[in-house]
Coordinates of C-alpha atoms and ligand atoms in Angstrom, one line a residue:
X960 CA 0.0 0.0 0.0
X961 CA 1.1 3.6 -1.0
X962 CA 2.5 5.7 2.1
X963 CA 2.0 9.6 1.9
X964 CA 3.3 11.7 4.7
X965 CA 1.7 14.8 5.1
X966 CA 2.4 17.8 7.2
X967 CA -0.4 20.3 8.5
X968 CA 0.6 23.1 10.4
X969 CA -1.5 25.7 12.0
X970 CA 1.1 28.8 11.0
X971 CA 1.0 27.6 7.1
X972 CA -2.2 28.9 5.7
X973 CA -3.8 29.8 2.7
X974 CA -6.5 32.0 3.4
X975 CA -9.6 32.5 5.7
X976 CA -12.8 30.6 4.0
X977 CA -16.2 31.6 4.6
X978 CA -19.6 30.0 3.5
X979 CA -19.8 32.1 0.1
X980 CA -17.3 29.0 -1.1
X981 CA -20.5 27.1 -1.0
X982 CA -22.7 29.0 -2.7
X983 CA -25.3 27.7 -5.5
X984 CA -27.2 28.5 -8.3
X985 CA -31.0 29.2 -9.0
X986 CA -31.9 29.5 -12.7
X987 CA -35.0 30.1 -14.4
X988 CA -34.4 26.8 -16.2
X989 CA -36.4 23.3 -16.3
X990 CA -37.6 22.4 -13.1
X991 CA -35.1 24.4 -10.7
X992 CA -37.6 26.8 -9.5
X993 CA -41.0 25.4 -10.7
X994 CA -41.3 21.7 -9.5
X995 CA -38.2 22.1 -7.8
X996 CA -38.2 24.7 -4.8
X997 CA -42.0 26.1 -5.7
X998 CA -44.5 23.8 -6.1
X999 CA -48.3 25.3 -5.0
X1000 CA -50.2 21.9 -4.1
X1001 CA -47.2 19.9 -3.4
X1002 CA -48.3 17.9 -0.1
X1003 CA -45.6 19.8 1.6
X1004 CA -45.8 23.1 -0.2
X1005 CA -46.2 25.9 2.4
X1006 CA -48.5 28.8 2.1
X1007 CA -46.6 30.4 -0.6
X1008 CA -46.1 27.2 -2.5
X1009 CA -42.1 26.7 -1.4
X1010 CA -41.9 22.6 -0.6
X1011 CA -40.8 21.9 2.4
X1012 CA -39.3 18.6 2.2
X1013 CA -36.4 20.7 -0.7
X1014 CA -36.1 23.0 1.6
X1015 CA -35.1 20.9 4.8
X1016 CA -32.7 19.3 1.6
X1017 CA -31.5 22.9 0.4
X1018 CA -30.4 23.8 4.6
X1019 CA -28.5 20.9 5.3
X1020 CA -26.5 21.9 1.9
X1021 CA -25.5 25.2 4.1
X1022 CA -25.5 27.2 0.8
X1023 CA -23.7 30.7 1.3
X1024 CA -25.2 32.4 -1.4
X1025 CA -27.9 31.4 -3.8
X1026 CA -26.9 33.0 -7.3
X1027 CA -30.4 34.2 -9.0
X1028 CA -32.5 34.2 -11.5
X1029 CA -29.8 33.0 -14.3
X1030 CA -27.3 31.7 -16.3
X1031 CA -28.8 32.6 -19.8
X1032 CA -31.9 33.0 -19.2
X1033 CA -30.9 36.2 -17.4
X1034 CA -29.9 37.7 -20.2
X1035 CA -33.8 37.9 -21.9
X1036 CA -35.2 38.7 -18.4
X1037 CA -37.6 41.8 -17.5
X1038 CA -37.7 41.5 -14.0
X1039 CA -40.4 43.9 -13.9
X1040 CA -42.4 41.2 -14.6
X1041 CA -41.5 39.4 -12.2
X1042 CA -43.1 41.4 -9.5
X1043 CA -46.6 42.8 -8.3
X1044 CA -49.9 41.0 -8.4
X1045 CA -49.7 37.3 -9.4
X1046 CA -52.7 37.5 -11.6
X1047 CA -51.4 40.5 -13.6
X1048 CA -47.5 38.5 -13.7
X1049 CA -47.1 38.0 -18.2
X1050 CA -46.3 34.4 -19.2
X1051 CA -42.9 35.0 -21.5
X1052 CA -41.2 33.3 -24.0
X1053 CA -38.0 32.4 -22.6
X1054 CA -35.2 32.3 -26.0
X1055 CA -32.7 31.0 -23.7
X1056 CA -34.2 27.5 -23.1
X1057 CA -37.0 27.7 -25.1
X1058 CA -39.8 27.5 -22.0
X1059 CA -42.2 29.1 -20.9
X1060 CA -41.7 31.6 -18.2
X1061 CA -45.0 32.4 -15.9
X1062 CA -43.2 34.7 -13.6
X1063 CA -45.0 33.4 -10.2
X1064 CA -41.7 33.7 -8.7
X1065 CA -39.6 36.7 -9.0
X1066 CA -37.0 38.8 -6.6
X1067 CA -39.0 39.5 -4.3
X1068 CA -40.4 35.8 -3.6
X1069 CA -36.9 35.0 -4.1
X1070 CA -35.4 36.9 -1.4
X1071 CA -37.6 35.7 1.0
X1072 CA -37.2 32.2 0.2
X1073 CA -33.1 33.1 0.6
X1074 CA -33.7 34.5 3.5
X1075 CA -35.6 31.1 5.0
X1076 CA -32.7 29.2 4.6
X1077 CA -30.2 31.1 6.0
X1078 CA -28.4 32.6 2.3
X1079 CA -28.2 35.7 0.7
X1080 CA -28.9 36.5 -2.8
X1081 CA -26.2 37.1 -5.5
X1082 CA -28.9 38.9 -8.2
X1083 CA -27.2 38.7 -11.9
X1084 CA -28.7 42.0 -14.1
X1085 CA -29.6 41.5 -17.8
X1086 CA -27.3 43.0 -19.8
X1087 CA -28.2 40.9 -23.2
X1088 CA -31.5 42.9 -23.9
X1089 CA -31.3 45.0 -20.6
X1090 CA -29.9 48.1 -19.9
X1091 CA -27.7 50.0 -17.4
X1092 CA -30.4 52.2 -16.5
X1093 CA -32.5 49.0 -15.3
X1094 CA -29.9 47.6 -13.4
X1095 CA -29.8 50.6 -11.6
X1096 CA -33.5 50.2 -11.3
X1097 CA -33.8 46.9 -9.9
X1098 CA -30.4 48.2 -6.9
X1099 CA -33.1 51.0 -6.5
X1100 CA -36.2 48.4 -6.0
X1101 CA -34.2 45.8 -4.0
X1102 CA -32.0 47.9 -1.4
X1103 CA -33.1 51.5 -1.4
X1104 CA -35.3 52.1 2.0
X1105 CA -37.8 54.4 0.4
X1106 CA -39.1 57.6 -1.2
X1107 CA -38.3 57.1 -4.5
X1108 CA -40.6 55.4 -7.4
X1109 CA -38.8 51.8 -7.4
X1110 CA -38.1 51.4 -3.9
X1111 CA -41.8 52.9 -3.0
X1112 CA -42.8 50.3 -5.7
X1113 CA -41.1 47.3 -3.4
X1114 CA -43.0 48.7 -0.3
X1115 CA -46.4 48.9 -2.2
X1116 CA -45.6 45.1 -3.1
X1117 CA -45.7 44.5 0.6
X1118 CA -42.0 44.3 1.4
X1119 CA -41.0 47.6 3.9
X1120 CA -37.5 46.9 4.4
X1121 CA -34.9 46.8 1.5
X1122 CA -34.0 43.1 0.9
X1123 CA -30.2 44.5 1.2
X1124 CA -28.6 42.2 -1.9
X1125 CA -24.7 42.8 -1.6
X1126 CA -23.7 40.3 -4.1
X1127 CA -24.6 41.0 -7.8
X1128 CA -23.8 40.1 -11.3
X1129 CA -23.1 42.5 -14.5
X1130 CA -24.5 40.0 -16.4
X1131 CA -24.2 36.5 -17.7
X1132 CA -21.6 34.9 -19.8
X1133 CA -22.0 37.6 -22.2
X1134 CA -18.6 36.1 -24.3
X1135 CA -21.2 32.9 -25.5
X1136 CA -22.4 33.3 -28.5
X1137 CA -25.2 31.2 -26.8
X1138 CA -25.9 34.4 -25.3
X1139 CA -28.8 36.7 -26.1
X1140 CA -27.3 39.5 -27.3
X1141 CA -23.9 38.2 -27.0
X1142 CA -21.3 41.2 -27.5
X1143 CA -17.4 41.1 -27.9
X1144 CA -15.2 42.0 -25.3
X1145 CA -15.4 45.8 -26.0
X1146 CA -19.1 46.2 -26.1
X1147 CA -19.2 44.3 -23.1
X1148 CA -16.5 46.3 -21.3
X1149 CA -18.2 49.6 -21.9
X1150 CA -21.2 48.4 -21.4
X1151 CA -20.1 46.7 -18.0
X1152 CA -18.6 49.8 -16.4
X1153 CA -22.0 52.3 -17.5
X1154 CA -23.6 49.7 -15.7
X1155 CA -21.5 49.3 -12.7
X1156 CA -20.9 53.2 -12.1
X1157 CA -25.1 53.2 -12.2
X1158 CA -25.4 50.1 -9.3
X1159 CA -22.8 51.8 -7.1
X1160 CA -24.4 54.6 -7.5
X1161 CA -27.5 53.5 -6.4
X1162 CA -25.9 51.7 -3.8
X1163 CA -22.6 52.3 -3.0
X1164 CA -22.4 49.3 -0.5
X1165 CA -22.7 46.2 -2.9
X1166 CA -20.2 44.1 -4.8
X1167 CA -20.1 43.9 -8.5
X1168 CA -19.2 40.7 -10.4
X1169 CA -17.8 40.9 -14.0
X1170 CA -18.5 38.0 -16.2
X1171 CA -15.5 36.4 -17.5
X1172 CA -15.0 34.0 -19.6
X1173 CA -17.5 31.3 -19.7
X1174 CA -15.9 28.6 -20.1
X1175 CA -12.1 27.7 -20.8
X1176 CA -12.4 26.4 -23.8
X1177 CA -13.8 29.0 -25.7
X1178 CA -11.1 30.8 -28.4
X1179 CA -11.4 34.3 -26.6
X1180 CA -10.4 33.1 -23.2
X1181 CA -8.0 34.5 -21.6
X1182 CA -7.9 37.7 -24.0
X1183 CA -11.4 38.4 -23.1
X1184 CA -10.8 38.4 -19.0
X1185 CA -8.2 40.9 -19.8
X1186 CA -9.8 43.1 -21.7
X1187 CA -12.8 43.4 -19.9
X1188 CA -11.3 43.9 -16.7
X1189 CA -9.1 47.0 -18.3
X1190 CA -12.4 48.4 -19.0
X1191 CA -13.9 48.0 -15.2
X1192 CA -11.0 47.1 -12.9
X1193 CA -11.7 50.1 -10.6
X1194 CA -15.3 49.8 -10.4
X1195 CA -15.9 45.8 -9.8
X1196 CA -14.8 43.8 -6.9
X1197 CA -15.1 40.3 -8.8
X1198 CA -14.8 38.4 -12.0
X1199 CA -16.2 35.3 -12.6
X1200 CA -15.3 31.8 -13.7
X1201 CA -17.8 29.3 -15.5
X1202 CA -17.0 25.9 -15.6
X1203 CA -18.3 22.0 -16.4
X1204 CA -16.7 18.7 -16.5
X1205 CA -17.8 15.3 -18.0
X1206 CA -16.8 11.9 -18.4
X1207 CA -15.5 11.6 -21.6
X1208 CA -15.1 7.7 -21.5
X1209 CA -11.3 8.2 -20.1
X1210 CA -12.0 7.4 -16.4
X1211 CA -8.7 8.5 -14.9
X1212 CA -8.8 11.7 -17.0
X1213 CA -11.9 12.6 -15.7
X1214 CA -11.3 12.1 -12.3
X1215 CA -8.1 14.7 -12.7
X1216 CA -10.6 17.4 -14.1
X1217 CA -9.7 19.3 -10.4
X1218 CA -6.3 19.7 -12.3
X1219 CA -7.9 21.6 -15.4
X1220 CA -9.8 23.4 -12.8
X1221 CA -7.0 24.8 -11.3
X1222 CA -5.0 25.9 -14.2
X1223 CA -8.3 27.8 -15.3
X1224 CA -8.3 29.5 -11.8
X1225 CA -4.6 30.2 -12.1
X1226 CA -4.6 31.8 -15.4
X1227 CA -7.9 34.3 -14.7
X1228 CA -5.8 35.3 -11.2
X1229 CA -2.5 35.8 -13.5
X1230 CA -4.8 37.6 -15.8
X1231 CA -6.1 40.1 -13.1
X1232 CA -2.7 40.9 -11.9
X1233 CA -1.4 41.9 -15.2
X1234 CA -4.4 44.6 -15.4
X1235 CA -3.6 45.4 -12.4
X1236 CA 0.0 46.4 -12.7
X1237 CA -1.2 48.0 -15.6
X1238 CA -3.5 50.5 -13.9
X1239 CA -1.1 50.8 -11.5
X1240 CA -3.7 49.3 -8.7
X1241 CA -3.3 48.6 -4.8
X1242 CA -6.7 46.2 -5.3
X1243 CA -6.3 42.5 -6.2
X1244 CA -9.2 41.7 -7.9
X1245 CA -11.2 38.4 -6.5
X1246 CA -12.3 35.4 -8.5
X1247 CA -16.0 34.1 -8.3
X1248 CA -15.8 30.7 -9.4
X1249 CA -20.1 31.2 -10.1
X1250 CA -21.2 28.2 -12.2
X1251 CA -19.1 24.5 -11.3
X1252 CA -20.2 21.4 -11.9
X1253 CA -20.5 17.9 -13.7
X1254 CA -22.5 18.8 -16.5
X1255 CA -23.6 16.0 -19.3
X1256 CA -23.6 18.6 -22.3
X1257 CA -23.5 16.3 -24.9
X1258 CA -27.0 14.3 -23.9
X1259 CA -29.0 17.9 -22.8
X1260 CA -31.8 18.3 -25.4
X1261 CA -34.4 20.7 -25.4
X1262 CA -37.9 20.6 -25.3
X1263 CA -40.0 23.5 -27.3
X1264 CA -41.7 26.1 -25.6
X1265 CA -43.1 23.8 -22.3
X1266 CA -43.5 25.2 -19.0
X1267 CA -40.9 23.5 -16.8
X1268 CA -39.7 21.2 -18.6
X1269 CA -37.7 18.0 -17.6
X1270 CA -33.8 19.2 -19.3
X1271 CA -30.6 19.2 -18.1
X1272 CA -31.5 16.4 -15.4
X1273 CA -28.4 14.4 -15.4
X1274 CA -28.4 11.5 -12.8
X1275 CA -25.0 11.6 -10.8
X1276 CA -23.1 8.8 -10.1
X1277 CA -20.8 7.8 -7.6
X1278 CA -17.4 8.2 -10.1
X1279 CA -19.0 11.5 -11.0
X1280 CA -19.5 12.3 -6.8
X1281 CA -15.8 11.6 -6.2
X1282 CA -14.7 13.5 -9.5
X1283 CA -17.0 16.3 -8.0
X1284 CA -15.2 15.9 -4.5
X1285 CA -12.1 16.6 -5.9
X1286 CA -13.2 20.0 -7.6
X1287 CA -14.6 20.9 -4.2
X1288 CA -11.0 20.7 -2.9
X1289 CA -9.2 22.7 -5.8
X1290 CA -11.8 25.5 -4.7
X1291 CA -10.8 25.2 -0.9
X1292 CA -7.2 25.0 -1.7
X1293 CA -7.5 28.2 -4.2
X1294 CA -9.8 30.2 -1.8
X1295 CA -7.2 33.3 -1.4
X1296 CA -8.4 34.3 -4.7
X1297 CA -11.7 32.4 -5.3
X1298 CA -14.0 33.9 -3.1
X1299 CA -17.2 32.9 -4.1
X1300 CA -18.1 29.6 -5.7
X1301 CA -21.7 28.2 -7.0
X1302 CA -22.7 25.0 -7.9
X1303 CA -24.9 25.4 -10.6
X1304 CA -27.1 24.4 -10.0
X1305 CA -29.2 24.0 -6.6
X1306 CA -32.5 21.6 -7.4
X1307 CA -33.6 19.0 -11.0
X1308 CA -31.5 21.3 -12.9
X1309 CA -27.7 19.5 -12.5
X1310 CA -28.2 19.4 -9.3
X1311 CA -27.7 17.6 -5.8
X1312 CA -32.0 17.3 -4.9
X1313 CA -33.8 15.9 -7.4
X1314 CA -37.5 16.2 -7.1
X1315 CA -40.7 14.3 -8.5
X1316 CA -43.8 16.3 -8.8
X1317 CA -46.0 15.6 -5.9
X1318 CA -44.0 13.5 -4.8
X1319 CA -40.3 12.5 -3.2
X1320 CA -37.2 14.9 -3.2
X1321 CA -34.2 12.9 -2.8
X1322 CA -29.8 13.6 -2.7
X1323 CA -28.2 12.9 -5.1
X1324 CA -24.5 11.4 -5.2
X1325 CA -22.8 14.8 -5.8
X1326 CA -25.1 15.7 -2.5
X1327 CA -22.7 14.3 -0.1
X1328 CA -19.2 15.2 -1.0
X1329 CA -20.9 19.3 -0.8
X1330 CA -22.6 18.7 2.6
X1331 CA -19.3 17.3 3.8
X1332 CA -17.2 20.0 2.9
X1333 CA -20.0 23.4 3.6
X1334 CA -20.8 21.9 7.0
X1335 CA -17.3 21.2 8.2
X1336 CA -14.8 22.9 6.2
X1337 CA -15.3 26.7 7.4
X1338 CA -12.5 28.2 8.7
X1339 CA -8.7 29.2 8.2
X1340 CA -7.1 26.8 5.2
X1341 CA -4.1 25.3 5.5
X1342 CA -1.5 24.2 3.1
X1343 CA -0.4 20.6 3.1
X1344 CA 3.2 19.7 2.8
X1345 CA 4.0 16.7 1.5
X1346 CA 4.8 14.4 -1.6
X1347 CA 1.5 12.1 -3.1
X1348 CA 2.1 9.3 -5.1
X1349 CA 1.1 10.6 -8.6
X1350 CA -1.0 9.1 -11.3
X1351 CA -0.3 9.1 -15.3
X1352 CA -3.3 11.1 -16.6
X1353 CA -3.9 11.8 -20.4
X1354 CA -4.8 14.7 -20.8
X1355 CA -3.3 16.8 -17.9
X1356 CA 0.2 14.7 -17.3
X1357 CA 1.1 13.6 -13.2
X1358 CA -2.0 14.3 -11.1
X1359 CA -2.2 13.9 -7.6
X1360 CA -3.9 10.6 -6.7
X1361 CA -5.1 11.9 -3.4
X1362 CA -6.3 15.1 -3.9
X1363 CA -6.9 17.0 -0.9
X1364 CA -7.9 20.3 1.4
X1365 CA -7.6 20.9 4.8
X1366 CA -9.7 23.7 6.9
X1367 CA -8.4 24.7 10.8
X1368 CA -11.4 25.9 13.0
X1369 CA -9.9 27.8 15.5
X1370 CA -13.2 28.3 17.6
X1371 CA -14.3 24.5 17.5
X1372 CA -10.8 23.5 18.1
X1373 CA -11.3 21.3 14.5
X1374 CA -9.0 19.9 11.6
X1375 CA -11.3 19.2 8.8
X1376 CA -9.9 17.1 5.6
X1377 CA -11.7 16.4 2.5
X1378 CA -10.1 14.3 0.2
X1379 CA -10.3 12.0 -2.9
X1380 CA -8.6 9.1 -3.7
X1381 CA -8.9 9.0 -7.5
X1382 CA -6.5 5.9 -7.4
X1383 CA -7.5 1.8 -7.8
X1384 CA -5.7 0.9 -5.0
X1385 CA -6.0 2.1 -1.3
X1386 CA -3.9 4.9 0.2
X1387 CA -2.4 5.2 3.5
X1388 CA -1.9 8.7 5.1
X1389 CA 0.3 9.7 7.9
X1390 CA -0.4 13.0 9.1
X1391 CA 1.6 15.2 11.1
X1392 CA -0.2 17.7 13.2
X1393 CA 2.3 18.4 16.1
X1394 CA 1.6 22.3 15.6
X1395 CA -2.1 21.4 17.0
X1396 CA -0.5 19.6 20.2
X1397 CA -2.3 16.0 19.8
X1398 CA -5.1 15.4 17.8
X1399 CA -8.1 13.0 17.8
X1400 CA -9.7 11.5 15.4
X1401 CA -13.4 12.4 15.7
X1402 CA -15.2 11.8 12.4
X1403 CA -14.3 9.3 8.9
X1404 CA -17.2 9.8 6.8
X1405 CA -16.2 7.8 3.1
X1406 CA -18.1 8.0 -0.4
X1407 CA -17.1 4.6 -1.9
X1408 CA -18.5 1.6 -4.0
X1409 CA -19.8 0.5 -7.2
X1410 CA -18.8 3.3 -9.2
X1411 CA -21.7 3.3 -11.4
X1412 CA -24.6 3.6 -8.7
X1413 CA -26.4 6.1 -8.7
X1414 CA -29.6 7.6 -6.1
X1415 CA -33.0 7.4 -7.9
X1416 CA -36.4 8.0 -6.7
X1417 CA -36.9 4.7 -6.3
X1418 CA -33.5 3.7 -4.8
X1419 CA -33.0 7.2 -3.2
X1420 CA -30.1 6.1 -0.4
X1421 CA -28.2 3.6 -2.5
X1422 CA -25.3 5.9 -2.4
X1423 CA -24.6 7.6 1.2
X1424 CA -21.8 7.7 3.2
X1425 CA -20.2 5.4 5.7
X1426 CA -19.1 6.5 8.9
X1427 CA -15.6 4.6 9.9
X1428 CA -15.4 3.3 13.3
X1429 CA -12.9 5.9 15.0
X1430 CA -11.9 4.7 18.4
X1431 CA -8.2 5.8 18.6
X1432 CA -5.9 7.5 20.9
X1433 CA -5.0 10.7 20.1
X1434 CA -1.7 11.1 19.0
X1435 CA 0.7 13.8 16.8
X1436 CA 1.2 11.5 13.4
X1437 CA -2.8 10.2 13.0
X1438 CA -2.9 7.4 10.3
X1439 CA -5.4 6.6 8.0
X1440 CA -6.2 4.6 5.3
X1441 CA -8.1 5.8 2.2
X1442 CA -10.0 3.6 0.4
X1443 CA -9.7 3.2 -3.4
X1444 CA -11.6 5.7 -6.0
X1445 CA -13.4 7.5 -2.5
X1446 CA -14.1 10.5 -1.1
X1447 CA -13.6 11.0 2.6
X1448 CA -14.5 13.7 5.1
X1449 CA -11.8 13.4 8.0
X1450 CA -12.2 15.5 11.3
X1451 CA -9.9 15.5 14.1
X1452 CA -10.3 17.5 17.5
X1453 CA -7.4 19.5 18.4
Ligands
LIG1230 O1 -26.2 26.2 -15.7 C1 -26.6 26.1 -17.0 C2 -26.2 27.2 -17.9 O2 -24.8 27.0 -18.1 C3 -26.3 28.6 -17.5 O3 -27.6 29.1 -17.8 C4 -25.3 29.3 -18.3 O4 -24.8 30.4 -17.6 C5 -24.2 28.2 -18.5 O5 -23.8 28.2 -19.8

């Protein structure tokens, strides 16, 4: 059995790590909102329709912020619509996915339903067929106290106080030309600062998110981060990252996508701090890492013009959970300059709750790894010393077989480790944690199995994790084996 020594010590740290790490995604898209969180008649709908039995699921995911109402569909949205009277709402064509939009839920539903589970809203603006002036609008409706026609208009809709959104979005991967009104890097760069210098404007507290590019594998990446960030360097405090993976048929390839993952993240931080010697700048611009996840593309079809219809469902197995695991890590690990990252997306739409109308809402595989990591791994990171045995990979050359991140917990006096094995045979980890004085192991939860199981609504707990019998002494070196192709959530008291 492989042997990997590593070294965690409390003074060598990566960065402080908050919940916005774990954030998630709500799009106007399939079932995510209607028949996923908002279902009226659902047996356990409450009296504004929101199903209880997703939202118990959505709270033990411990989401930081829940990143609204799109992804594309954003970019064709009137969110005036969106608001008011139900029974005056208009049912839209939505270009982006080819549905149709009834607007029962908009931002101010939204918010509230945020608010329930303990998240704040990141809001995206439209900036495909919207303006700058209506941006400024909706930072007017949603976080001016009153006195003035929007935010007099959010009062008159029954909400008082200002639902206070700090996070937003200047739009949605507006380098796609997927995108409604997809513009180059120029257009989009002028466009973008207008638009911020309006939302600070209106609200001078709130942080502005600049979309970058939407994917790494598009010909204008990186040239497009740059460019658009010489445009609004000054005026944004973010600039996000869109990514998916898939299983391309090479197993071991796959499970190193965390390695792609962290190139991407490198190059878009490189790419900041050339614009920023440029301008001369004191401020580091952050990286919101605001769409991640294992995403199917080649199987999503779309259906024409149905209300909530079933697309983009993909059913995750337990290969794609520990592939997923090890993404969650690379975030962790890179959270000095990613400091916001959602999982796109949160319910049906490739997502951790799947739900059946009227019926069950169950975790899926990719659940688990999330829940391990947002509930435990909160804290001050640390930085691993050490050598892992590596692993030939394909495309991407030696990749770690055990990838890993560790979180220190001052206040709960907690080491918590998530970490893969993406190897076929069993690892064995020595840890040395003298700096912590001794520590105990508390918890071993581990994702492992039939690789190709997967949850379904009629076999919802086939794939949940074990907990590891942990009686030990505590001790300075902890041991530990890992098993093979797993993910593992390892705490220690300190
Ligand atoms: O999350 C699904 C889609 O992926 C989003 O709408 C879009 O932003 C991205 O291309």
């Amino acid at each position: 059995m492989n042997k990997t020594k590593l070294l965690l010590d409390k003074e060598y740290t990566v960065a402080p790590l908050g919940k916005r790490l774990y954030s998630t995604f709500v799009e106007h898209l399939g079932r995510c909102v209607y028949e996923g969180i908002y279902e009226p008649g659902h047996p356990s709908a409450d009296k504004d329709g929101f199903r209880e039995d997703v939202r118990a699921l959505v709270r033990e995911l411990n989401f930081g912020a829940l990143r609204y109402p799109g992804g594309n569909f954003v970019s064709g949205y009137n969110w005036l619509d969106g608001i008011g009277p139900r029974a005056s709402r208009p049912k839209r064509l939505d270009y982006a996915w080819c549905s149709i939009e009834p607007n029962e839920i908009g931002i101010d539903e939204f918010c509230c339903y945020a608010k329930s589970v303990n998240s704040e809203v990141m809001y995206a603006v439209n900036m495909g067929t919207g303006s700058p002036q209506d941006a400024g609008y909706i930072v007017e409706y949603a976080n001016f106290s009153g006195g003035t026609y929007y935010s007099d208009l959010r009062i008159k809709n029954g909400y008082k106080e200002p639902h206070n959104i700090k996070l937003w979005c200047v739009g949605n991967e507006m380098d796609g030309p997927w995108q409604i009104c997809h513009l180059d890097a120029h257009d989009y760069g002028k466009k973008a600062l207008e638009t911020a210098k309006i939302m600070k404007w209106a609200d001078p507290s709130i942080e502005l998110c600049v979309c970058g590019s939407a994917t790494s594998s598009l010909p204008t990446y990186p040239e497009w981060d740059r460019l658009v960030l010489e445009y609004v360097y000054d005026k944004v405090d973010y600039i996000s990252l869109h990514r998916y993976y898939e299983n391309q048929g090479d197993e071991l390839d796959f499970l190193a996508s965390f390695h792609e993952m962290n190139e991407f993240i490198k190059t878009v931080a490189s790419t900041a701090d050339y614009v920023k010697a440029l301008k001369r700048s004191k401020k580091t611009m952050m990286l919101s890492f605001d769409e991640w996840n294992i995403w199917y593309q080649a199987k999503t079809q779309l259906k024409q013009w149905e209300f909530a219809p079933h697309i983009l469902e993909d059913n995750y197995s337990l290969l794609d959970a520990v592939s997923f695991g090890a993404l969650l890590c690379t975030l962790v690990n890179n959270s000095d300059r990613v400091r916001i990252a959602c999982l796109a997306q949160m319910v049906n739409v490739i997502a951790p709750i799947f739900t059946e109308k009227g019926g069950k809402a169950i975790r899926q595989t990719t659940f688990y790894p999330f829940a391990m990591a947002a509930n435990n791994c909160l804290g001050t990171v640390l930085k691993p010393v050490g050598k892992t045995p590596l692993l030939k990979s394909r495309s991407y050359g030696d990749v770690t077989a055990i990838p890993n991140a560790a979180v220190w917990n001052e206040e709960k006096r907690e080491v918590n480790i998530i970490c893969a094995n993406i190897s076929a045979e069993s690892q064995y980890l020595e840890l040395d944690m003298r700096s912590f004085g001794k520590a105990v192991l508390a918890e071993h939860q581990v994702l492992s199995g039939d690789l190709s199981a997967t949850n379904t609504l009629e076999n919802p707990d086939k794939v949940k994790p074990k907990f590891i019998n942990c009686a030990g002494a505590a001790s300075e070196k902890p041991e530990l084996t890992l098993e093979p192709k797993s993910f593992n959530l390892i705490k220690f008291k300190v």
